[in-house]
Amino acid sequence: MAKRYGLLLSSLLFLASQVAGQENPLPSWNDGPAKAAIVEFIKVTTDKSHPRYVPPEQRIATFDQDGTLWVEHPIYTQVIYCLDRVPYLVKEKPELKDKEPFKTVMSGDREAIAKLPLKELEEILAATLTGMSVDDFQAEVKKWLATAKHPRYDRLYTELTYQPMLEVQKFFRANGYKTYIVTGGGQDFVRVYAEQVYGIPPEQVVGTMGGTKYGHDKDGKPFLTKEPKLLLNDNNAGKVEGIHLMIGRRPYAAFGNSPGDQQMLEYTTAGDGARLGMLVLHDDAKREYAYGPAQGLPDTKIGAFTQALHDDAKKRGWVVISIKDDWKRLFSFEK
Amino acid sequence: MAKRYGLLLSSLLFLASQVAGQENPLPSWNDGPAKAAIVEFIKVTTDKSHPRYVPPEQRIATFDQDGTLWVEHPIYTQVIYCLDRVPYLVKEKPELKDKEPFKTVMSGDREAIAKLPLKELEEILAATLTGMSVDDFQAEVKKWLATAKHPRYDRLYTELTYQPMLEVQKFFRANGYKTYIVTGGGQDFVRVYAEQVYGIPPEQVVGTMGGTKYGHDKDGKPFLTKEPKLLLNDNNAGKVEGIHLMIGRRPYAAFGNSPGDQQMLEYTTAGDGARLGMLVLHDDAKREYAYGPAQGLPDTKIGAFTQALHDDAKKRGWVVISIKDDWKRLFSFEK
């Protein structure tokens, strides 16, 4: 009988831990309107008796990545990857050494690099993200992610994902939602680590898409080459077009942080029933970065939270997440 | 106590029915090498102790649609839809009435329509598949599918899915596989009915992809318009490129029936470990259609099983499914 009671006790403890998990699925969030909006949305859309109930097969939630799921300052992680790849590229093609914009990147002059015009930056992106096989690209990104570190935190970039947002994604998935990343970053780049870092499989990563070309190596083995052909720029209106292309239905919840996410939130929250639009505001210079220019925060070229976006959020009922006020803990390595 | 035994009995019956379901997951298949190959593949890839075990997150199976999942003769269903749309198009744009190829379609002369060159057929497809909102398109397709009937069977096109293949898809899903349609047909077209007919959600339909454009109606409500811009022709090498774009990993099993599926099967079966490639051969003129030209069957413009594909199947170990020999029952409405 002792054994029986032992089993009963462990069952009760298990149940208790489950209920506890349900009671506080967002431990890194402070109580406040942002947390309440998330909890309420999940409660309403998964309650069969509620008029705003959403059937499981329609539960889609989309998340921007840079500035929403991980740190995007001082510059997008993928851009650093591309700059770091330039020396390897020059080694393979020495004729690039004296050619702009590669010459500037090779000089190591940070100020000059930061001033490169968009067109020249795009040239670097195309040269370092295309022209190789998909397999080689994945191996290169993996290798880089294993060692490259963020200048401020001295941590791997994949460690700089926001713990509160990882909790939101898990909370959504635990309630039957399919979670998607919808990013302006390269779809193939983000897919390399999305499963390990976010628990999101490659087929649920929607990003800026380039063409590939099917071919065979000298032994007749088939492989795909990344072509310098843009299929879809997954920013602004492109995010909605990317969602239609890759998912084929309107999300019920969307998370972003910059004007590049405006259309995704607009499209999502224009649907019938319960819809959730949320925007991360970077207002915590102490623990992370502070940039607006909304709310009087400093302006930025990377992920600006404009006044127009702020006004739009107010008008359409999107909830602003204040990093300073709403997030108890930013990263999993804290404490 | 009687009640208790009743519960026990019903539990046992339930378990028995489950085991029976596992014992014969493919009731519409005759015993033979094709059925055996499917059962063996599932057994091996889901057995943790087997060296060819495949972890659940990697279990991807892809299915061509026309000629693999449903009837494609005498002509692809989507082409009939487009031809049927022409009168509506001419009503909206009367200037098309005297313009080729619309004039020929409006004449109703079946022979002349069948002889339209590919370029003119493509003009009809573009005119009837683009230029409207995504919502309007979905509504039009839905309406058409509810009434249009196949000339030979006098059945809705969605009833002409092959019961044995529906069983294969269910069997794969019951064993943790994500099933995808990878079709040369329009992605948006197939998505309208894939969930209801195949149990495959829109995000798991990979097809020929067109661009869309985000905009707003006069009340400011956002919507997407289908643009006459081809993003990817999901045929031949395009099927592999489409798989990479939409799924991001190599399938473990692929099913097709024509040279348009060659690269998908080649790419799938070139991967490590257990891989399955299967091709449906239409050799049953009595119950369906018979076309080759492999195995001396009549040649066709629609889904030809060429001698080259036949030789390739032999060389690479792809299993040919004979409709005549392997399928006990073709459609769910039989018997």
XYZ file of C-alpha atoms in Angstrom:
670
model
C 0.000 0.000 0.000
C 2.915 2.326 0.698
C 3.880 2.007 -2.925
C 0.367 2.940 -3.960
C 0.356 6.066 -1.863
C 3.780 6.899 -3.262
C 2.335 6.760 -6.776
C -0.676 8.801 -5.749
C 1.534 11.419 -4.160
C 3.758 11.727 -7.203
C 0.662 12.007 -9.401
C -0.669 14.796 -7.240
C 2.668 16.580 -7.298
C 2.752 16.233 -11.070
C -0.745 17.687 -11.374
C 0.161 20.489 -9.001
C 3.206 21.392 -11.060
C 1.065 21.394 -14.197
C -1.485 23.710 -12.669
C 1.343 25.917 -11.434
C 2.723 25.993 -14.973
C -0.653 27.135 -16.213
C -1.020 29.696 -13.482
C 2.212 31.447 -14.335
C 3.203 30.712 -17.913
C 5.019 34.075 -18.174
C 7.397 34.202 -15.191
C 9.704 36.809 -16.781
C 6.852 39.298 -17.180
C 5.774 41.889 -14.654
C 2.057 42.187 -14.058
C 0.630 44.922 -16.244
C -1.488 45.580 -19.327
C 0.886 43.776 -21.734
C 0.966 40.518 -19.792
C -2.772 40.768 -19.155
C -3.479 41.207 -22.880
C -1.565 38.015 -23.724
C -3.201 35.945 -20.985
C -6.668 37.238 -21.884
C -6.157 36.527 -25.602
C -5.136 32.926 -24.940
C -7.978 32.443 -22.466
C -10.647 33.734 -24.833
C -9.449 32.021 -28.036
C -9.081 28.575 -26.447
C -12.341 28.581 -24.499
C -14.904 26.619 -26.522
C -17.791 28.358 -24.828
C -16.478 31.839 -25.661
C -17.883 33.632 -28.738
C -14.315 34.475 -29.774
C -13.093 30.886 -29.618
C -10.640 29.980 -32.405
C -10.571 26.372 -33.724
C -7.126 24.757 -33.284
C -6.335 24.506 -37.020
C -6.719 28.276 -37.369
C -4.427 29.188 -34.473
C -1.537 31.019 -36.133
C 0.746 33.513 -34.373
C 3.533 35.402 -36.152
C 6.633 36.999 -34.630
C 9.043 39.442 -36.180
C 12.601 38.529 -35.173
C 15.060 41.467 -35.017
C 14.109 43.683 -32.082
C 11.121 41.485 -31.217
C 12.691 38.108 -30.419
C 16.342 39.085 -30.057
C 18.624 42.122 -29.811
C 18.961 44.126 -33.037
C 21.326 46.885 -31.845
C 23.867 48.204 -32.595
C 23.185 46.454 -35.919
C 21.269 43.432 -37.265
C 23.052 40.141 -36.480
C 22.826 38.930 -40.061
C 24.598 42.075 -41.311
C 27.473 41.357 -38.909
C 27.612 37.824 -40.280
C 27.839 39.199 -43.823
C 30.603 41.658 -42.880
C 32.493 38.857 -41.097
C 32.257 36.731 -44.245
C 33.957 39.345 -46.455
C 37.565 38.243 -45.668
C 36.680 34.659 -46.672
C 35.097 35.947 -49.848
C 38.154 38.053 -50.694
C 40.369 35.017 -50.108
C 38.337 33.115 -52.699
C 38.123 36.063 -55.095
C 41.251 38.231 -54.589
C 40.092 40.671 -57.285
C 37.495 41.995 -54.771
C 40.211 43.220 -52.392
C 40.622 46.590 -54.118
C 36.974 46.923 -55.118
C 34.377 48.884 -53.151
C 32.536 48.202 -50.929
C 34.731 45.183 -50.064
C 37.822 47.385 -49.746
C 36.181 49.459 -47.001
C 35.063 46.352 -45.112
C 38.584 44.880 -45.341
C 40.035 48.134 -43.963
C 38.316 47.426 -40.641
C 37.441 51.134 -40.342
C 34.225 50.837 -38.324
C 33.097 54.390 -38.965
C 33.542 54.046 -42.714
C 31.721 50.691 -42.668
C 28.824 52.187 -40.728
C 28.515 54.895 -43.386
C 28.267 52.518 -46.356
C 25.215 53.428 -48.446
C 22.359 50.912 -48.605
C 23.173 49.926 -52.194
C 26.728 48.950 -51.267
C 25.533 47.102 -48.163
C 23.138 45.146 -50.362
C 26.067 44.262 -52.611
C 27.862 42.758 -49.608
C 24.730 40.859 -48.573
C 24.273 39.397 -52.064
C 27.948 38.416 -52.322
C 28.037 36.664 -48.934
C 24.548 35.100 -48.913
C 24.390 33.676 -52.449
C 26.544 31.746 -54.887
C 27.176 28.760 -52.610
C 25.235 25.536 -52.058
C 22.482 25.536 -49.440
C 24.453 22.929 -47.463
C 27.672 24.991 -47.468
C 25.747 28.095 -46.429
C 24.116 26.303 -43.500
C 27.491 24.970 -42.345
C 29.077 28.449 -42.540
C 26.293 30.112 -40.544
C 26.353 27.358 -37.914
C 30.101 27.728 -37.489
C 29.871 31.509 -37.166
C 27.009 31.358 -34.636
C 29.066 29.032 -32.443
C 31.773 31.644 -31.814
C 30.756 35.195 -32.859
C 29.845 37.377 -29.892
C 27.853 40.527 -29.312
C 30.195 43.483 -28.569
C 28.240 44.755 -25.555
C 27.155 41.553 -23.831
C 30.107 39.361 -24.867
C 27.602 36.589 -25.453
C 26.708 34.440 -28.472
C 24.021 36.134 -30.545
C 21.716 33.167 -30.015
C 21.896 33.820 -26.261
C 20.499 37.295 -26.816
C 16.948 36.148 -27.393
C 14.423 37.746 -25.071
C 13.373 35.295 -22.365
C 9.882 36.906 -22.025
C 9.225 36.344 -25.732
C 10.427 32.733 -25.590
C 7.857 32.292 -22.818
C 5.144 33.860 -24.983
C 5.955 31.496 -27.852
C 5.855 28.466 -25.548
C 2.603 29.688 -24.000
C 1.045 30.025 -27.462
C 2.266 26.590 -28.563
C 1.030 24.985 -25.334
C -2.382 26.363 -26.294
C -2.420 24.882 -29.772
C -0.993 27.835 -31.708
C 1.447 27.318 -34.551
C 4.183 29.901 -34.007
C 5.883 31.439 -37.040
C 8.809 33.781 -37.390
C 8.066 36.444 -40.023
C 11.306 38.337 -40.449
C 12.962 40.786 -42.814
C 16.087 38.667 -42.289
C 17.055 35.935 -44.711
C 14.774 32.920 -44.506
C 17.670 30.497 -44.965
C 19.793 32.325 -42.362
C 17.182 32.224 -39.609
C 16.265 28.611 -40.368
C 19.762 27.494 -39.376
C 19.102 28.172 -35.670
C 15.327 28.724 -35.324
C 14.554 25.176 -34.239
C 17.260 25.063 -31.591
C 16.820 28.630 -30.334
C 13.058 29.208 -30.599
C 11.702 25.687 -31.038
C 10.421 26.787 -34.443
C 11.027 24.339 -37.329
C 12.398 25.576 -40.689
C 8.991 25.289 -42.364
C 7.652 27.883 -39.905
C 10.266 30.509 -40.719
C 9.058 33.136 -43.196
C 11.781 35.551 -44.230
C 13.261 37.428 -47.126
C 13.401 34.755 -49.804
C 15.959 34.202 -52.514
C 15.738 31.787 -55.402
C 17.683 28.523 -55.514
C 18.798 26.461 -58.491
C 18.718 22.686 -58.647
C 21.778 20.982 -60.107
C 24.140 18.012 -59.790
C 27.753 17.704 -58.680
C 30.362 15.793 -60.688
C 29.240 12.515 -59.088
C 25.652 13.141 -60.123
C 24.518 13.981 -56.576
C 21.776 16.636 -56.592
C 22.141 19.885 -54.650
C 20.682 23.403 -54.468
C 22.628 26.608 -55.096
C 21.581 29.933 -53.542
C 20.953 32.318 -56.426
C 21.250 36.126 -56.325
C 17.562 36.368 -57.220
C 15.156 38.033 -54.793
C 11.772 36.292 -54.655
C 10.241 38.328 -51.844
C 11.462 41.138 -49.582
C 9.765 40.158 -46.334
C 9.355 43.653 -44.937
C 6.396 46.059 -44.739
C 3.691 44.903 -47.197
C 6.050 42.035 -48.083
C 5.383 40.521 -44.649
C 1.698 40.097 -45.458
C 2.530 38.761 -48.924
C 5.041 36.368 -47.317
C 2.425 35.193 -44.812
C 0.005 34.469 -47.638
C 2.674 32.657 -49.648
C 4.015 30.517 -46.812
C 1.016 30.064 -44.500
C -2.030 30.842 -46.611
C -4.162 32.202 -43.805
C -4.439 35.252 -41.618
C -2.723 35.080 -38.215
C -4.703 35.696 -35.013
C -1.779 37.295 -33.223
C 1.242 39.235 -34.473
C 4.248 40.679 -32.644
C 6.648 43.294 -33.999
C 8.610 46.382 -33.036
C 9.131 48.650 -36.055
C 7.392 50.170 -39.105
C 8.447 47.055 -41.078
C 5.834 45.205 -39.001
C 3.005 47.726 -39.452
C 1.260 45.910 -42.310
C 1.564 42.508 -40.604
C -0.159 43.846 -37.493
C -2.713 45.753 -39.554
C -3.607 42.659 -41.621
C -3.726 40.430 -38.539
C -5.931 42.684 -36.444
C -8.262 43.529 -39.357
C -9.582 39.948 -39.169
C -12.822 38.981 -37.415
C -13.006 37.836 -33.805
C -10.227 38.014 -31.258
C -7.011 39.395 -32.706
C -3.875 40.501 -30.924
C -1.279 43.005 -32.156
C 1.717 43.789 -29.951
C 4.789 46.011 -30.366
C 8.010 45.867 -28.352
C 9.276 49.323 -27.301
C 13.013 49.484 -26.576
C 13.026 51.925 -23.666
C 15.612 50.373 -21.385
C 19.106 51.763 -22.023
C 20.341 50.260 -18.779
C 19.574 46.634 -19.518
C 19.378 46.832 -23.330
C 18.947 49.836 -25.632
C 16.608 52.803 -25.786
C 15.404 54.023 -29.154
C 12.272 55.596 -30.557
C 11.831 58.254 -31.725
C 8.353 57.735 -30.231
C 8.021 58.703 -26.560
C 10.986 61.064 -26.946
C 13.525 58.256 -27.193
C 16.596 58.745 -29.440
C 16.058 58.140 -33.165
C 17.766 55.208 -34.890
C 18.365 53.693 -38.315
C 17.804 50.192 -36.918
C 14.249 49.334 -35.945
C 12.944 52.843 -35.235
C 9.667 52.927 -33.273
C 8.287 55.968 -35.093
C 5.634 58.364 -33.869
C 3.434 57.231 -36.775
C 3.661 53.626 -35.566
C 2.890 54.771 -32.042
C -0.201 56.636 -33.263
C -1.273 53.637 -35.321
C -0.961 51.375 -32.293
C -3.244 53.683 -30.320
C -5.792 53.894 -33.124
C -5.949 50.142 -33.744
C -5.648 48.885 -30.185
C -2.216 47.327 -30.484
C -0.547 46.840 -27.125
C 2.899 48.337 -26.562
C 5.336 46.219 -24.535
C 7.714 48.377 -22.497
C 10.955 46.481 -21.965
C 11.665 48.614 -18.915
C 8.303 48.118 -17.247
C 6.992 44.807 -18.576
C 10.036 42.567 -18.552
C 11.363 41.326 -15.224
C 14.218 39.490 -16.863
C 15.535 39.972 -20.409
C 17.849 37.024 -21.040
C 17.950 33.434 -19.828
C 21.523 33.866 -18.544
C 20.525 36.595 -16.073
C 20.519 35.667 -12.379
C -19.712 -4.542 -10.843
C -21.632 -5.217 -14.061
C -20.993 -1.627 -15.042
C -17.297 -2.103 -14.396
C -17.103 -5.153 -16.620
C -19.009 -3.231 -19.268
C -16.373 -0.534 -19.171
C -13.604 -3.105 -19.288
C -15.206 -4.811 -22.264
C -15.629 -1.582 -24.202
C -12.021 -0.665 -23.411
C -10.860 -4.006 -24.746
C -12.973 -3.613 -27.868
C -11.531 -0.144 -28.395
C -7.989 -1.477 -28.024
C -8.780 -4.331 -30.402
C -10.089 -1.925 -33.008
C -6.928 0.167 -32.624
C -4.682 -2.833 -33.139
C -6.770 -3.867 -36.138
C -6.343 -0.371 -37.521
C -2.623 -0.719 -37.121
C -2.611 -4.155 -38.682
C -4.326 -2.996 -41.841
C -3.804 0.723 -42.358
C -4.109 0.318 -46.148
C -7.388 -1.575 -46.732
C -7.757 -0.386 -50.347
C -4.392 -1.870 -51.328
C -3.788 -5.385 -52.604
C -0.858 -7.225 -51.068
C 2.202 -6.788 -53.242
C 5.559 -5.032 -53.484
C 4.076 -1.494 -53.453
C 2.071 -1.966 -50.264
C 4.975 -3.844 -48.678
C 7.383 -0.983 -49.487
C 5.126 1.543 -47.735
C 4.576 -0.608 -44.643
C 8.289 -1.441 -44.394
C 9.301 2.223 -44.751
C 6.980 3.298 -41.930
C 8.083 0.399 -39.746
C 11.783 1.134 -40.162
C 11.654 4.918 -39.830
C 9.512 4.910 -36.673
C 11.370 2.133 -34.837
C 13.760 3.783 -32.379
C 15.979 0.713 -32.272
C 16.390 0.615 -36.055
C 19.517 2.193 -37.612
C 17.294 3.948 -40.147
C 15.031 5.523 -37.525
C 13.934 9.081 -38.394
C 13.292 11.574 -35.526
C 9.703 12.909 -35.575
C 10.658 16.520 -36.446
C 12.358 15.314 -39.629
C 9.442 13.234 -40.883
C 8.374 14.924 -44.109
C 6.494 13.219 -46.956
C 5.587 14.986 -50.209
C 2.848 14.097 -52.681
C 2.329 15.331 -56.206
C -1.377 15.944 -56.809
C -2.534 15.528 -60.444
C -2.327 11.847 -61.370
C -0.957 10.944 -57.935
C -3.714 11.986 -55.541
C -6.591 12.497 -57.966
C -7.616 11.924 -61.584
C -5.794 14.113 -64.129
C -7.417 12.837 -67.364
C -8.746 13.823 -69.787
C -7.269 17.166 -68.615
C -6.054 18.816 -65.379
C -8.949 19.914 -63.170
C -7.557 23.426 -62.723
C -7.439 23.931 -66.506
C -11.137 23.042 -66.704
C -11.788 25.577 -63.950
C -9.953 28.241 -65.959
C -11.874 27.417 -69.155
C -15.153 27.500 -67.214
C -14.227 30.956 -65.883
C -13.809 32.469 -69.356
C -17.526 33.355 -69.848
C -17.500 35.258 -66.525
C -14.330 37.044 -67.574
C -15.815 38.001 -70.956
C -18.901 39.322 -69.170
C -16.676 41.623 -67.124
C -14.463 42.551 -70.078
C -16.595 42.350 -73.267
C -13.599 43.402 -75.394
C -12.140 39.888 -74.913
C -15.056 38.245 -76.723
C -13.528 38.646 -80.190
C -9.930 38.207 -79.054
C -8.027 34.919 -79.190
C -7.729 32.648 -77.313
C -10.924 33.722 -75.505
C -12.914 33.630 -78.754
C -12.109 29.936 -79.265
C -13.046 29.080 -75.685
C -16.354 30.971 -76.044
C -17.135 29.044 -79.257
C -17.396 25.848 -77.208
C -15.601 23.922 -79.962
C -13.930 21.235 -77.854
C -11.534 20.121 -80.560
C -10.332 23.649 -81.244
C -9.935 24.259 -77.477
C -7.904 21.072 -77.082
C -5.575 22.274 -79.841
C -4.816 25.678 -78.260
C -1.049 26.170 -78.096
C 0.573 26.306 -74.640
C 1.202 30.048 -74.879
C -2.499 30.763 -75.434
C -3.485 28.349 -72.671
C -1.166 30.217 -70.323
C -2.874 33.455 -71.322
C -6.200 31.960 -70.240
C -4.704 30.745 -66.951
C -3.214 34.162 -66.154
C -6.472 35.951 -67.009
C -8.641 33.673 -64.851
C -6.259 33.082 -61.910
C -5.014 36.633 -61.305
C -6.326 40.165 -61.067
C -8.858 39.492 -58.303
C -8.537 39.563 -54.513
C -7.434 36.373 -52.762
C -10.795 36.246 -50.977
C -12.805 36.549 -54.218
C -10.658 33.880 -55.857
C -11.188 31.454 -52.984
C -14.944 32.040 -53.099
C -15.065 31.461 -56.875
C -13.094 28.198 -56.683
C -15.220 26.937 -53.803
C -18.410 27.648 -55.713
C -17.125 25.902 -58.843
C -15.935 22.827 -56.940
C -19.390 22.426 -55.385
C -21.067 21.819 -58.751
C -18.607 21.085 -61.600
C -18.481 17.403 -62.501
C -16.037 15.096 -64.233
C -17.357 14.121 -67.717
C -16.665 10.399 -67.331
C -17.589 9.712 -63.725
C -20.291 12.379 -63.344
C -18.831 13.100 -59.899
C -17.452 16.226 -58.252
C -13.726 16.532 -58.925
C -13.008 16.392 -55.204
C -14.647 12.940 -55.111
C -12.096 11.680 -57.635
C -9.254 11.466 -55.133
C -7.669 8.021 -54.942
C -8.804 6.228 -51.790
C -5.544 4.205 -51.563
C -3.500 7.428 -51.522
C -5.741 9.020 -48.889
C -4.987 5.936 -46.775
C -1.246 6.352 -47.374
C -1.409 9.988 -46.238
C -3.356 9.052 -43.092
C -0.940 6.202 -42.382
C 2.013 8.582 -42.673
C 0.372 11.177 -40.439
C -0.571 8.553 -37.856
C 3.151 7.791 -37.719
C 4.270 11.345 -37.114
C 4.903 12.427 -40.692
C 3.971 15.869 -41.904
C 2.295 15.348 -45.282
C 2.746 17.990 -47.976
C 1.230 18.392 -51.404
C 3.895 19.473 -53.922
C 2.014 20.202 -57.115
C 2.497 21.900 -60.453
C -1.020 23.242 -59.911
C -1.639 26.680 -58.443
C -0.824 26.867 -54.743
C -3.822 29.095 -54.032
C -6.152 26.852 -56.057
C -5.241 23.624 -54.257
C -5.318 25.315 -50.852
C -9.041 26.006 -51.243
C -9.936 22.309 -50.815
C -6.765 20.557 -49.526
C -7.769 20.661 -45.865
C -11.254 19.286 -46.468
C -10.280 16.732 -49.123
C -6.838 15.533 -47.989
C -6.663 16.759 -44.391
C -3.702 18.913 -45.451
C -3.713 22.521 -44.175
C -2.925 25.442 -46.524
C 0.572 25.898 -45.075
C 1.412 22.364 -46.255
C 0.455 22.967 -49.866
C 3.420 23.774 -52.111
C 2.404 24.677 -55.653
C 3.077 26.993 -58.518
C 3.297 30.356 -56.789
C 2.199 33.758 -57.992
C 2.897 37.079 -56.363
C 0.275 39.013 -54.422
C -0.010 42.712 -53.701
C -1.093 44.210 -50.402
C -3.548 47.091 -50.582
C -6.624 48.676 -48.986
C -10.223 49.003 -50.120
C -12.118 52.294 -50.015
C -12.987 51.728 -46.339
C -9.316 51.220 -45.477
C -9.679 47.462 -45.011
C -6.522 45.618 -46.095
C -6.638 42.855 -48.715
C -4.363 40.951 -51.093
C -4.664 40.952 -54.882
C -3.400 38.046 -56.998
C -0.806 39.481 -59.383
C 0.137 38.104 -62.821
C 3.695 37.599 -61.555
C 5.147 34.078 -61.438
C 7.334 33.481 -58.377
C 8.011 29.783 -58.882
C 6.893 27.190 -61.432
C 6.521 24.161 -59.175
C 7.379 21.526 -61.771
C 10.532 19.512 -62.490
C 13.518 21.195 -60.764
C 11.023 23.784 -59.486
C 9.537 21.127 -57.182
C 12.830 20.795 -55.332
C 13.246 24.562 -55.233
C 9.667 24.865 -53.952
C 10.338 22.266 -51.253
C 13.381 24.199 -50.102
C 11.464 27.484 -50.126
C 8.384 26.235 -48.282
C 9.699 23.405 -46.088
C 13.443 23.971 -45.813
C 14.408 20.325 -45.475
C 14.649 17.207 -47.581
C 11.640 14.870 -47.525
C 12.044 11.212 -46.550
C 9.319 10.010 -48.899
C 7.997 11.386 -52.183
C 5.142 10.246 -54.425
C 4.616 11.227 -58.059
C 3.558 9.907 -61.453
C 5.216 11.874 -64.255
C 8.522 13.412 -65.408
C 7.521 16.614 -63.572
C 8.154 14.627 -60.362
C 11.549 13.176 -61.388
C 13.679 15.758 -59.580
C 11.554 15.637 -56.416
C 12.032 11.864 -56.182
C 15.712 12.127 -57.113
C 16.367 14.764 -54.440
C 14.353 12.857 -51.822
C 15.987 9.491 -52.381
C 19.509 10.965 -52.651
C 19.358 11.681 -48.914
C 20.941 9.445 -46.272
C 19.114 6.660 -44.456
C 15.707 5.287 -45.341
C 14.122 7.100 -48.278
C 11.069 6.167 -50.300
C 10.278 7.158 -53.893
C 7.042 5.935 -55.491
C 5.405 6.481 -58.881
C 1.771 5.825 -59.797
C 1.378 4.071 -63.170
C -1.998 4.578 -64.834
C -2.526 1.139 -66.394
C -6.206 0.577 -65.739
C -8.367 1.755 -68.656
C -11.336 -0.105 -67.242
C -11.547 1.631 -63.886
C -9.617 4.807 -64.730
C -7.245 5.573 -67.629
C -4.262 3.828 -69.192
C -1.352 5.934 -70.382
C 2.390 5.538 -70.647
C 4.167 5.442 -73.009
C 6.214 3.197 -70.679
C 5.153 -0.463 -70.653
C 3.616 -0.045 -74.126
C 0.706 2.035 -72.850
C -0.691 4.829 -75.089
C 1.238 8.107 -75.065
C -0.372 11.264 -73.618
C 0.191 14.992 -73.251
C -1.114 14.892 -69.672
C 1.136 13.176 -67.121
C 3.032 10.851 -69.464
C 4.917 8.052 -67.675
C 7.867 8.070 -70.082
C 10.302 5.241 -70.729
C 13.074 7.479 -69.328
C 11.174 7.836 -66.046
C 10.586 4.087 -66.007
C 14.334 3.445 -66.479
C 15.167 6.004 -63.793
C 12.809 4.297 -61.357
C 14.570 0.991 -61.935
C 18.017 2.527 -61.539
C 17.194 4.385 -58.331
C 14.945 1.853 -56.659
C 11.731 3.831 -56.906
C 8.668 1.632 -56.548
C 6.036 1.712 -59.292
C 2.414 1.503 -58.141
C 0.227 -0.285 -60.686
C -3.336 0.993 -60.370
C -4.591 -2.223 -61.970
C -2.699 -4.584 -59.681
C -2.095 -2.633 -56.469
C -5.359 -0.833 -55.863
C -8.358 -2.845 -54.712
C -10.588 0.174 -54.720
C -9.967 3.526 -56.448
C -12.564 5.907 -55.034
C -14.351 6.196 -51.716
C -17.760 6.107 -53.438
C -17.153 2.620 -54.846
C -19.130 -0.264 -53.265
